[in-house]
Coordinates of C-alpha atoms in Angstrom, one line a residue:
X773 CA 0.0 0.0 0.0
X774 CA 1.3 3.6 -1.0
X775 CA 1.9 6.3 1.8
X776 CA -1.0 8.5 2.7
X777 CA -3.2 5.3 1.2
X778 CA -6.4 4.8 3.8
X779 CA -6.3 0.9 4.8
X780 CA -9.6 -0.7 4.2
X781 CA -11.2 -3.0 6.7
X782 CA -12.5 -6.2 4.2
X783 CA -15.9 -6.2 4.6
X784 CA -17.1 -9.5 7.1
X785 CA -20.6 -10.2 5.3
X786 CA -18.4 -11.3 1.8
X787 CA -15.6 -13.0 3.2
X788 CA -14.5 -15.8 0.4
X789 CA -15.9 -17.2 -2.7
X790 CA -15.6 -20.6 -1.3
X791 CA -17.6 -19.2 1.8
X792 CA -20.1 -17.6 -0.5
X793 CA -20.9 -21.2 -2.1
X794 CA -21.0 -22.9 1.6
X795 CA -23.8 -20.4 2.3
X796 CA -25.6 -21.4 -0.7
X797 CA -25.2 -24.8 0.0
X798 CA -28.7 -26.6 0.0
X799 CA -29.5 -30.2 1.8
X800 CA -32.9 -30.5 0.9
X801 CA -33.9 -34.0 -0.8
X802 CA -36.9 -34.4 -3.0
X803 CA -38.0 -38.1 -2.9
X804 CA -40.1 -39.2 -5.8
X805 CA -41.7 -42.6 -5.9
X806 CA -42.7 -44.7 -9.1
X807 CA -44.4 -48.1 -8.7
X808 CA -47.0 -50.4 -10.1
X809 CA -50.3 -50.8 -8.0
X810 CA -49.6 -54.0 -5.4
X811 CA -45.8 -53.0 -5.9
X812 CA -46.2 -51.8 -1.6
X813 CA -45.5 -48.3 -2.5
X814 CA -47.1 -47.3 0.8
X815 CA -44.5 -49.6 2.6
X816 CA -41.7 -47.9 1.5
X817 CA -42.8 -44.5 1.8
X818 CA -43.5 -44.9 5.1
X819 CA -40.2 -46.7 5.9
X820 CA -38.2 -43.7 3.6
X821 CA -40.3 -41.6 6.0
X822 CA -38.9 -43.4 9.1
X823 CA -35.2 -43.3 7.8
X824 CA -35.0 -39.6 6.9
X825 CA -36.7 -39.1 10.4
X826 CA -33.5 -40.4 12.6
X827 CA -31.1 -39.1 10.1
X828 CA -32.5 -35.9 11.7
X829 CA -34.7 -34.7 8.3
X830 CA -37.9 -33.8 8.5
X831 CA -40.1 -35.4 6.1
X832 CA -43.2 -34.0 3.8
X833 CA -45.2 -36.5 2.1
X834 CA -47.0 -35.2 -1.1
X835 CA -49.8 -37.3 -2.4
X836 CA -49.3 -36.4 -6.2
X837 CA -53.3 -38.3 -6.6
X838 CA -55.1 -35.6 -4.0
X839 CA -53.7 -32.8 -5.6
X840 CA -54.7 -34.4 -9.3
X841 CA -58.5 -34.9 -7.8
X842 CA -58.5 -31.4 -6.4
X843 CA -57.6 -29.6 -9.9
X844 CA -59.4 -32.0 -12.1
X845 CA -62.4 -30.8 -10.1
X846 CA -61.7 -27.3 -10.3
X847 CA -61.2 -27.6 -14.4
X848 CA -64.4 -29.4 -15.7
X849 CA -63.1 -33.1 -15.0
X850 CA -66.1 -35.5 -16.1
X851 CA -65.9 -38.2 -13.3
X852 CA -65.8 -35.8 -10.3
X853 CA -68.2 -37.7 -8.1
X854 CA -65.5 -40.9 -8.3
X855 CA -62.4 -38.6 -7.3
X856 CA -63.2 -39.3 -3.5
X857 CA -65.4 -42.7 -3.7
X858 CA -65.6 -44.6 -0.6
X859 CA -64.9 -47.6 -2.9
X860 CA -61.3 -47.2 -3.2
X861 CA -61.0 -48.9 -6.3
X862 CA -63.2 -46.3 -8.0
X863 CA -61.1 -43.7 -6.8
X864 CA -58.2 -44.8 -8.0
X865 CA -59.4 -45.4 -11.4
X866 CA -61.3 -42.0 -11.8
X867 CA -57.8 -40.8 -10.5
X868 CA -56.2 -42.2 -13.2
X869 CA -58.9 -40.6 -15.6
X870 CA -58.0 -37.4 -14.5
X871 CA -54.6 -37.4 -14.6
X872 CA -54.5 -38.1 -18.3
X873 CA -57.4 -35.6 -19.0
X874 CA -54.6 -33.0 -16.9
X875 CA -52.0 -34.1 -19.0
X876 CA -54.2 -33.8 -22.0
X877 CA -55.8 -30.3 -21.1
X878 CA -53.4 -28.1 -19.7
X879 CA -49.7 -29.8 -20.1
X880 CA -48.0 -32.8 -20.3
X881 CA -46.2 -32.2 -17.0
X882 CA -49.0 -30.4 -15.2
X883 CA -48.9 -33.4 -12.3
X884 CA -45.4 -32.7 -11.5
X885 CA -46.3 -28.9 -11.9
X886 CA -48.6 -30.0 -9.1
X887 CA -46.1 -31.6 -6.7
X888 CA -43.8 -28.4 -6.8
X889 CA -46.6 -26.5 -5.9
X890 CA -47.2 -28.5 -3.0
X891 CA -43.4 -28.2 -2.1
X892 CA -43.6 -24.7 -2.4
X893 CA -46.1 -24.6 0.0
X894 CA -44.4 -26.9 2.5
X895 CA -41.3 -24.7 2.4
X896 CA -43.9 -21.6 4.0
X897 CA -44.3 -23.9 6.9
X898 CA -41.2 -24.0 9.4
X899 CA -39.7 -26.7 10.3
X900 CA -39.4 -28.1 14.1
X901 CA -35.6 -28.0 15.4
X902 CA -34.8 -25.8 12.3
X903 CA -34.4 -29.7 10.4
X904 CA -33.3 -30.1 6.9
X905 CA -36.3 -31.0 5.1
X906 CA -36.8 -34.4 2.4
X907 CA -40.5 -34.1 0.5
X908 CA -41.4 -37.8 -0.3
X909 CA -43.6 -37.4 -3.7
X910 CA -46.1 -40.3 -3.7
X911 CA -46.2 -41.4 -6.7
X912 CA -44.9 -40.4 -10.2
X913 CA -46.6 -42.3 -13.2
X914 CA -45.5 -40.2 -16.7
X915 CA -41.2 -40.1 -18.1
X916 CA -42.4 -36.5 -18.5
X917 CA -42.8 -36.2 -14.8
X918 CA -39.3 -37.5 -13.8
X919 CA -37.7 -35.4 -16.4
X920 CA -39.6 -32.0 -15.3
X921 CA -38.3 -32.9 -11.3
X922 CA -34.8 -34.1 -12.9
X923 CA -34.1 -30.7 -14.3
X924 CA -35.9 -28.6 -11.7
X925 CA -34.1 -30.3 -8.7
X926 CA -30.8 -31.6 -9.8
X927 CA -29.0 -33.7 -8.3
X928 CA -31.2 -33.2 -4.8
X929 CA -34.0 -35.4 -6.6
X930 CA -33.9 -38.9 -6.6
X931 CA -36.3 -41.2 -8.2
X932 CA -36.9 -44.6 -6.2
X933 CA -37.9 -47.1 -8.2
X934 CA -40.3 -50.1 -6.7
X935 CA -40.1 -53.2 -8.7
X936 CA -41.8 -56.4 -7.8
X937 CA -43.1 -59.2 -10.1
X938 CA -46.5 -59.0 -12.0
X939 CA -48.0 -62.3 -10.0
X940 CA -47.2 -60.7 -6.7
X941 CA -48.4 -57.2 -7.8
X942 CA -51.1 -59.5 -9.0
X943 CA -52.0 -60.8 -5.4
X944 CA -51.5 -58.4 -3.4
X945 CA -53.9 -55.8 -5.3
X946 CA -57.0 -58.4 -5.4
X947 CA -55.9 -58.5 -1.5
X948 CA -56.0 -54.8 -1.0
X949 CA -59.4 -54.3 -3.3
X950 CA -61.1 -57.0 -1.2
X951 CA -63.7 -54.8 0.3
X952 CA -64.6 -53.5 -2.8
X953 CA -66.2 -56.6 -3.2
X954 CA -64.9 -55.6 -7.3
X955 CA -66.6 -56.7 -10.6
X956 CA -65.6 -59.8 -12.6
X957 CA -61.6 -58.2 -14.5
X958 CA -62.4 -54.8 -13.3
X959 CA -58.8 -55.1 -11.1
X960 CA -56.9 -56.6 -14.2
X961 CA -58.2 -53.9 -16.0
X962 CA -56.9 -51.4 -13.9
X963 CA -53.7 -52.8 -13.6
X964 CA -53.0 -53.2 -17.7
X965 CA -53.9 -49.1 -17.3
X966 CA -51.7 -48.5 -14.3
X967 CA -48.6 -50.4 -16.8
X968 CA -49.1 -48.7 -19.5
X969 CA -52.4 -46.9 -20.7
X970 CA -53.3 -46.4 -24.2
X971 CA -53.1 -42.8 -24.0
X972 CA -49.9 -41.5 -24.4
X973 CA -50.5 -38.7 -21.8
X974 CA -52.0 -41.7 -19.4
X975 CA -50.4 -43.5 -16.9
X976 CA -46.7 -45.0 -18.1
X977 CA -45.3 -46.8 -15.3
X978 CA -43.4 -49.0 -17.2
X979 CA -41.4 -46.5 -19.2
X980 CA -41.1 -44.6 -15.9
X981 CA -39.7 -47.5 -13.9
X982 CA -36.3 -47.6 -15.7
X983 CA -35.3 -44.0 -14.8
X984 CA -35.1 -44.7 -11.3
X985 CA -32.0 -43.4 -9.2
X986 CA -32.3 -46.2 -6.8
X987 CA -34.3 -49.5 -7.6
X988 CA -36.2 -50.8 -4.5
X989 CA -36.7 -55.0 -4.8
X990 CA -40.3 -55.4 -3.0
X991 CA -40.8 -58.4 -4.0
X992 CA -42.1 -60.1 -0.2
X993 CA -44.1 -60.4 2.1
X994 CA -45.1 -58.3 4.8
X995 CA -44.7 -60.6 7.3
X996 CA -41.3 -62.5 6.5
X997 CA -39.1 -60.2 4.7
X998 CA -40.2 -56.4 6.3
X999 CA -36.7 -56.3 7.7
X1000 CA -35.3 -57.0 4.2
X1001 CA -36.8 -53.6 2.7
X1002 CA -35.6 -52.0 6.3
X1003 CA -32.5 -53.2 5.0
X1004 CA -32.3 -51.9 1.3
X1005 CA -33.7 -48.4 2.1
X1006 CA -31.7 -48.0 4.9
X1007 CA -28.6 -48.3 2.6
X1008 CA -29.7 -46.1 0.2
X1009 CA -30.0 -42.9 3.1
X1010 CA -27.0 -44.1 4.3
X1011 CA -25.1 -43.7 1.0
X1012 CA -27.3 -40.6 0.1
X1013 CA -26.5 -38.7 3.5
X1014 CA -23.2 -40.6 3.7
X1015 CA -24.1 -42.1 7.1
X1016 CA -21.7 -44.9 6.7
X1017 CA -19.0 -46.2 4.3
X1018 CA -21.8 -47.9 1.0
X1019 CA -20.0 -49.4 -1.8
X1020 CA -21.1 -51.4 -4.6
X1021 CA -23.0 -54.7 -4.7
X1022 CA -22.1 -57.2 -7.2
X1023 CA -25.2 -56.2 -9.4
X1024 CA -24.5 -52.6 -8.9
X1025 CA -20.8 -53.1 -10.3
X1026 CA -22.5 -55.7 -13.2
X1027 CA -24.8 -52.8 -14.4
X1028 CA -22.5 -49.7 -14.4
X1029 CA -20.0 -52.0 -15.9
X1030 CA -22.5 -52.8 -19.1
X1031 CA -24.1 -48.9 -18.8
X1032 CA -20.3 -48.0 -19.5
X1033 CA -20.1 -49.9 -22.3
X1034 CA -23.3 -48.8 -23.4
X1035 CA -21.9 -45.3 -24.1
X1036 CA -19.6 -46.3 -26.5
X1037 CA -22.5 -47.4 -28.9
X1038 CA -23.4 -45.1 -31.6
X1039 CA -26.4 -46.6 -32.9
X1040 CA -28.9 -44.2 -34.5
X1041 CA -31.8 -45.7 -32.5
X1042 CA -30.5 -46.5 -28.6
X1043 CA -27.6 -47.3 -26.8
X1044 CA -27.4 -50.4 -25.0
X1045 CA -24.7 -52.1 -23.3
X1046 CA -24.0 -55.9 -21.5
X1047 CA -21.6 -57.1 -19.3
X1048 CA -20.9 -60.7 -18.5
X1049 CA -19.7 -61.8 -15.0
X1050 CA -18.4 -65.2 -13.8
X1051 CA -19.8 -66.5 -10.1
X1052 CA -17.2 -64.5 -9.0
X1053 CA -18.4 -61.5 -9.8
X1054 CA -15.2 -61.2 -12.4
X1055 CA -15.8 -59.2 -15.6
X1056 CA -15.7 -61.4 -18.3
X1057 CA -16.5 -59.3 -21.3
X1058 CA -18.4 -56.4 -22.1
X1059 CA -20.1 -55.7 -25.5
X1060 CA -22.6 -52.3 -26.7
X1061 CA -24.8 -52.4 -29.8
X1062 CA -22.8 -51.5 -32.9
X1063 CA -21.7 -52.3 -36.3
X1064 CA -19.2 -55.3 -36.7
X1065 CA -16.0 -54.3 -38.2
X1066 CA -13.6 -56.8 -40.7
X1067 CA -11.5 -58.6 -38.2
X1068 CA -13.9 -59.0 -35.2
X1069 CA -15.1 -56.6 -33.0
X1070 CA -16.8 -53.5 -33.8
X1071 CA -15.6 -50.0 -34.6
X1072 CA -14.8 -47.7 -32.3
X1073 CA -13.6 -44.8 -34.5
X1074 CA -11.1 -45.8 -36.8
X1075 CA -12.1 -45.7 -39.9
X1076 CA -15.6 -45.5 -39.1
X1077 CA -18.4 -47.0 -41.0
X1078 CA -20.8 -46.9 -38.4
X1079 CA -24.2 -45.7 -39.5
X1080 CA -24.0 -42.2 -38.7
X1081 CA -20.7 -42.0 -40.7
X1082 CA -21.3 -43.9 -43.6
X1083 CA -24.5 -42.8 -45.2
X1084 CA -26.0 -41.0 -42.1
X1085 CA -29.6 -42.6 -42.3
X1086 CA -30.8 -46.1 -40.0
X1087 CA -30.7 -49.1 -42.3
X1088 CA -33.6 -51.0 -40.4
X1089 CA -36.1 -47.9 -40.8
X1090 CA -35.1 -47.5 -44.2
X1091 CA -36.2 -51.6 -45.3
X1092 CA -39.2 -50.9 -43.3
X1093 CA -39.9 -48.3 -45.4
X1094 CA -39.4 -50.5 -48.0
X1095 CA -41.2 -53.0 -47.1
X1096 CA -44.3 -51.1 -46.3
X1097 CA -44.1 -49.5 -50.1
X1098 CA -44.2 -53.1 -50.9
X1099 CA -47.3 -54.0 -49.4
X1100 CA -49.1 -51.3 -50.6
X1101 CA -48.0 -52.1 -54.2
X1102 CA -49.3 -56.1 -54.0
X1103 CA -52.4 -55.0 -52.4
X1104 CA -53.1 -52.4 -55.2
X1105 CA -52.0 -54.4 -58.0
X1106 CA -54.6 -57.5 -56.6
X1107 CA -57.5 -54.7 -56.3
X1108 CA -57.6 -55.3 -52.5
X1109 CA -57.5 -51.8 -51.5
X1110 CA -60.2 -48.7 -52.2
X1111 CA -59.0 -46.1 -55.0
X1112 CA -58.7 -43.8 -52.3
X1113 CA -56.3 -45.9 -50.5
X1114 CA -53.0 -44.3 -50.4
X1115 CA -49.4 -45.2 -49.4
X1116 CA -49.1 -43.1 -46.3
X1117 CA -52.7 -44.5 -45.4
X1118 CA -51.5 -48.2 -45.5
X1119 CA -48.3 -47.2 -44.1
X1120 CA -49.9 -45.9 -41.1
X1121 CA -52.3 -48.5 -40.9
X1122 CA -49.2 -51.3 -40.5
X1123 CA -47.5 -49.1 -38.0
X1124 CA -50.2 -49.6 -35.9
X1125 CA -48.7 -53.7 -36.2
X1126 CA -46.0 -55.8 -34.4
X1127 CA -44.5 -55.2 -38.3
X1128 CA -43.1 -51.9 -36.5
X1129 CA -41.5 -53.8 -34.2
X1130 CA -39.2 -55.5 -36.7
X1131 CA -35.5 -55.2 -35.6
X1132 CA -34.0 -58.0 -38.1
X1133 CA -32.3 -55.2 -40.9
X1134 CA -30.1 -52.9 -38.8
X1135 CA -26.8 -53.4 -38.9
X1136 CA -25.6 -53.1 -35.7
X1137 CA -24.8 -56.7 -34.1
X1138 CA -26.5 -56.4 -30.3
X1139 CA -24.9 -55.2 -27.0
X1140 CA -25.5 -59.1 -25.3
X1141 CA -24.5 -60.7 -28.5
X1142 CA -21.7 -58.5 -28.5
X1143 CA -20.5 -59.8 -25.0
X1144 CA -20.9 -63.0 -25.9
X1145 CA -18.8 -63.2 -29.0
X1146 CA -16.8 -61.4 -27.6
X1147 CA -16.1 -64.4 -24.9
X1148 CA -16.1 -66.5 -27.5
X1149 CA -13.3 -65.0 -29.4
X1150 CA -11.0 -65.3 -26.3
X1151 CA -11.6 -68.9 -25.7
X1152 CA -9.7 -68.5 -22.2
X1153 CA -13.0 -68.6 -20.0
X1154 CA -16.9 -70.0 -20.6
X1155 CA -20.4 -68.6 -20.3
X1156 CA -21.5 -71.4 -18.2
X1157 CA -23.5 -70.4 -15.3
X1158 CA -21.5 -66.6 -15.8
X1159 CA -24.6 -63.6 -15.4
X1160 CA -24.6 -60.9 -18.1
X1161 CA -25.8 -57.8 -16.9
X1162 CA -27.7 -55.4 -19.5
X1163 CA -29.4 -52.2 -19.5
X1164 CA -32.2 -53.4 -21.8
X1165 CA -34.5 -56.4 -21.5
X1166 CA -32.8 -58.6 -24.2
X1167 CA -34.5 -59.2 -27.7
X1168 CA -36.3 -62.6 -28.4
X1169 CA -33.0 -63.3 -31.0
X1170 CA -30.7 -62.6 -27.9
X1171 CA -32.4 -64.7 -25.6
X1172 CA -32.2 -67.4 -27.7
X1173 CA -28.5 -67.1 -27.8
X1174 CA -28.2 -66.2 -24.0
X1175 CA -29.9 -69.7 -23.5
X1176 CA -27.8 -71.2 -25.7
X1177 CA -24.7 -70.3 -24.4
X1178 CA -25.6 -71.5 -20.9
X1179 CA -25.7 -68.2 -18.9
X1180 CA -27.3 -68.2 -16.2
X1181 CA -29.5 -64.8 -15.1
X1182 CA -29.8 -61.8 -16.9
X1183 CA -30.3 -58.7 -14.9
X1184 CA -32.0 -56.0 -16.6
X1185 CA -33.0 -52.4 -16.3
X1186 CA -35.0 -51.0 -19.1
X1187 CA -38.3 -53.3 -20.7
X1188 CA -38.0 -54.0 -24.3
X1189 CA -41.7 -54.9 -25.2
X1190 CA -40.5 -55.3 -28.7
X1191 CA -39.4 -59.2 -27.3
X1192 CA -41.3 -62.1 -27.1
X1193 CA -38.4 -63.8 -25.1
X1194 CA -41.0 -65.5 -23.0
X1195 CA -43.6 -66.0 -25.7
X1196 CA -40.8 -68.2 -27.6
X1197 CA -39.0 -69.7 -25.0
X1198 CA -40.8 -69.7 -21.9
X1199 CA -39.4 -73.2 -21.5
X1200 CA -35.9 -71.8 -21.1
X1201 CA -36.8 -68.6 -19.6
X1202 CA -38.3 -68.0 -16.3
X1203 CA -38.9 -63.8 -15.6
X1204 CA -38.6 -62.3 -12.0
X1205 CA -36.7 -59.9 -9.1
X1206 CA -34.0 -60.9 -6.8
X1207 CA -36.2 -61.6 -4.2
X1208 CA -38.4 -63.5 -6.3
X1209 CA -35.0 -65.6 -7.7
X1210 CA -34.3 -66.7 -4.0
X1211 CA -37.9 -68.0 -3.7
X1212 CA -37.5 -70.5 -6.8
X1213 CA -37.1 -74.0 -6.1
X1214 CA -33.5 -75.3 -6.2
X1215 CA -33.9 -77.9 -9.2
X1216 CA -35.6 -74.9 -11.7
X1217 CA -33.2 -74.4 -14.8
X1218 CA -35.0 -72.0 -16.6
X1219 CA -32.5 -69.1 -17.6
X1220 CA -33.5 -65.7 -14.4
X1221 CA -34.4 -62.7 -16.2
X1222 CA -34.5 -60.4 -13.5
X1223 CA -35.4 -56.7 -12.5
X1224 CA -32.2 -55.2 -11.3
X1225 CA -31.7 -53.3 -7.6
X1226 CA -29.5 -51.1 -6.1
X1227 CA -28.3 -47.8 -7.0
X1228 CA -28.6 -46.9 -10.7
X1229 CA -25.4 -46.2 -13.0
X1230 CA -26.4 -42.7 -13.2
X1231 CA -25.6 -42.0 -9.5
X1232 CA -22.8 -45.0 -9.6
X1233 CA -19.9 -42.3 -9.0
X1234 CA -22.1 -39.7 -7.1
X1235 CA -22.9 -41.9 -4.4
X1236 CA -19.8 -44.3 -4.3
X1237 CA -17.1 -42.0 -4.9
X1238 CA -14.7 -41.6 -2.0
X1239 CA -14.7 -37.7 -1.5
X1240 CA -13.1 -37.0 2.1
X1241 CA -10.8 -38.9 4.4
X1242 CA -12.2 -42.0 5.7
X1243 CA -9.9 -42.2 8.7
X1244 CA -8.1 -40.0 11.4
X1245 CA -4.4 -39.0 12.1
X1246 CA -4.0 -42.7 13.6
X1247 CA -5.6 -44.9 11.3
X1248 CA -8.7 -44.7 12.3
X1249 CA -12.2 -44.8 10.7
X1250 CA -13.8 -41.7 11.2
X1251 CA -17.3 -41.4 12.9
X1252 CA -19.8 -39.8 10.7
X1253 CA -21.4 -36.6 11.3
X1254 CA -23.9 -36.3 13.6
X1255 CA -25.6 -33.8 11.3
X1256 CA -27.5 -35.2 8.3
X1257 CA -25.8 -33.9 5.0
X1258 CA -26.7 -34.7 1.7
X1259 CA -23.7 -36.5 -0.2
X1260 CA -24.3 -34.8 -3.7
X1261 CA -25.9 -31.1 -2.6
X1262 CA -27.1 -28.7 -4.5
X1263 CA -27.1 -24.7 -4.4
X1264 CA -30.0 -23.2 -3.4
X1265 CA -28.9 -19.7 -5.8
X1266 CA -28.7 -19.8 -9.4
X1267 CA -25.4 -19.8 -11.1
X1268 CA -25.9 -15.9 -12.1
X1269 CA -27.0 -15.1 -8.7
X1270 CA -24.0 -16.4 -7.6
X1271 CA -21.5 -15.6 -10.3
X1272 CA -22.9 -11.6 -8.9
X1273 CA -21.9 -12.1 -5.1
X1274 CA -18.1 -13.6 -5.9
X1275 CA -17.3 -11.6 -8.7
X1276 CA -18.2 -8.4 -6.1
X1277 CA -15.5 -10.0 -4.0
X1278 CA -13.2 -9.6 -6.8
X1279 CA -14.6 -6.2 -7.7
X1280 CA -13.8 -5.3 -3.6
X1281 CA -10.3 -6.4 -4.5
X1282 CA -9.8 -4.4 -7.3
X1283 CA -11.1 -1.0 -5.5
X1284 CA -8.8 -1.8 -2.7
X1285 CA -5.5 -1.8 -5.0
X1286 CA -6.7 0.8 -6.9
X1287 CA -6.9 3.1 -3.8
X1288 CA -3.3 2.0 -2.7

């Protein structure tokens, strides 16, 4: 500082940029659900509610179906008088009604619009003991939903997935119904809607299912396995609030293994990758859908002639394309179509077929067929018994393969309902969840394809990565901190507001030089 210069006191409410970010620091969790009906969605929002409640949190349960009911009736919803039926199996279906007439009306997200709301609310409430606060959303049913809360909430939102097997769901939804003394299919009926309704604003389950953060396995019984989902939920708070030391399960390492291979696909349709692992858990190949190369293998950038380099356009939509001009020109030339008939007409028309469905003229060899040759190039270790891990439910021409080349269990993430695995080879092919899997009898030989559980590759890192000392000066494992704090925070300021309050700590840097 220059002579006759006035020393500045640094002003205490700015202090560093690093400071400036703790402030900002948010612990909040939002908690969203997605389950079929007879999935015990209730059990584990109640037990996610217990969890959060020793870690210290203070839990907020919004029931996404009231707040559905409550608009609907404000907005001209036809079935009103159902919304709150004493027989609860009309309320749930009117429910469903008007969530896809809010979807339809006002906005494809409006539901989720609706939970924020109620969050908002919640947050004009205060909180006992000054808690950090976790809002458990009960329950989301659209992909539009998840993806709404997903960018809204970052990486403070986590989707838990409830997955249990359809004879179970099955049972336990006549159980629950019971009362309602219901009419001859009338549950079926709502539980095809509650998969997947017609609609494509209506209730999706199925397609929501996959996006989970964290997959719940609830397929038990209340009354010999409660401790079991105790168990898996308490893991996931603890690895979420980093409670304890959580690292990966086998299947967990299996699946972020093929997701990682998944991204090396570059497939103009999806990417999907597999991973086989010996009863060891060893990796024994990997493999991603993607054009085969001269030489084995596939590309992977050298000289590419993968679809998006080498013509630019997807081979299988093309012969479809093909095809359908094909079947327009045989039913014209034998008379069998109206003069009005046109090409677009019957094309849409055969869409609305399994045709559409036809996967047999891509070019790109798949990601478990992949694996598998891949193994079989080496010829060091076999398939036998091994479990290959994929982020798709495998095609009826992979399963056929998969049985074929003895594996095991497949352990799956996203549905496929383009396969008729089962359809073709339910002798070989037995579908279920890990809990279900322990439950079969020890001489069935039927190839496992399973639901997977655990913690999804997309929080893999975020929620197994070591980020702080695990031990003290001596050696020792340190205790956790007795206050709850979210792993994988967020800020509760947006990037510009905060880009404003450390670039003024710059700017109070600058003055001070300038008046030295």
């Amino acid at each position: 500082m220059s002579r006759g210069a006035v020393a500045r006191e640094p002003n205490p409410n700015l202090g560093s940029a690093t400071d400036t970010l703790a402030r900002a620091r948010s612990d909040d969790l939002v908690i969203a659900l997605v389950g079929h009906i007879g999935a015990g969605l209730s059990d584990v929002r109640k037990q996610l509610h217990e969890e959060f409640d020793q870690a210290g949190y203070g839990p907020t349960v919004v029931k996404v179906s009231d707040h559905i009911a409550d608009l609907a009736k404000k907005t001209g919803f036809s079935d009103t008088q159902n919304l709150w039926a004493t027989r609860n199996i009309d309320q749930v279906i009117a429910r469903q009604g008007a969530g896809t007439w809010l979807r339809q009306e006002i906005s494809d997200d409006i539901t989720a619009s609706l939970a924020v709301r109620a969050i908002r609310a919640a947050r004009s409430q205060p909180e006992p003991r000054s808690r950090k606060r976790v809002f458990l959303i009960d329950s989301l049913k659209h992909p539009r939903e998840v993806e709404l809360l997903r960018r809204l909430y970052g990486s403070s939102f986590y989707l838990v997935s409830v997955v249990s097997r359809p004879e179970s769901r099955r049972r336990v939804a006549h159980k629950s119904f019971q009362e309602d003394t219901p009419r001859e299919g009338e549950v079926e009926e709502l539980l095809k809607r509650d998969e997947e309704d017609s609609a494509d604003l209506g209730q999706q389950v199925r397609k929501t299912l996959h996006l989970g953060d964290y997959f719940v396995d609830n397929d038990h019984s209340k009354d010999e396995d409660i401790d079991a989902l105790a168990e898996d939920l308490s893991r996931f708070v603890d690895a979420v609030l980093e409670r304890k030391v959580v690292r990966p399960r086998r299947d967990e390492r299996g699946m972020f293994t093929a997701w990682s291979a998944s991204l090396r696909s570059a497939c103009l349709s999806r990417q999907v990758g597999a991973a086989i692992l010996d009863l060891h858990g060893l990796v024994l190949a990997t493999g991603s859908n993607d054009v085969p190369r001269a030489g084995g293998g596939l590309y992977d950038g050298d000289e590419d002639q993968r679809c998006f380099a080498d013509g630019a356009f997807c081979r299988n939509d093309a012969t479809k394309k093909e095809i359908y001009s094909e079947i327009f020109k045989q039913l014209t030339d034998r008379k069998a179509l109206s003069p009005s008939a046109t090409l677009s007409v019957v094309r849409e028309c055969i869409e609305e077929t399994t045709v559409r469905d036809l996967v047999e003229f891509s070019r790109a060899v798949h990601a478990e067929m992949d694996a598998i040759v891949s193994l079989a190039r080496s010829a060091a270790v076999s398939s036998q018994g091994a479990t290959l891990y994929c982020t798709t439910y495998p095609c009826h021409s992979c399963a056929r393969h998969i049985v074929a080349s003895g594996i095991g269990e497949v352990v799956y993430i996203e549905p496929y309902t383009k396969s008729r695995a089962v359809k073709l080879h339910g002798d070989a092919i037995i579908e279920t969840t890990r809990e279900g899997a322990k439950k079969l009898k020890l001489e069935e030989r039927r190839v496992r394809f399973r639901l997977f559980a655990g913690v999804a590759p997309r929080r893999f890192a975020a929620l197994f990565e070591k980020r702080s000392s695990l031990k003290d000066e001596d050696g020792k494992l340190l205790q956790p901190s007795k206050r709850p704090q979210h792993r994988d925070a967020i800020l509760d300021k947006s990037f510009a507001q905060l880009e404003e309050l450390i670039a003024a700590l710059a700017d109070e840097a600058y003055e001070d030089r300038s008046e030295a």
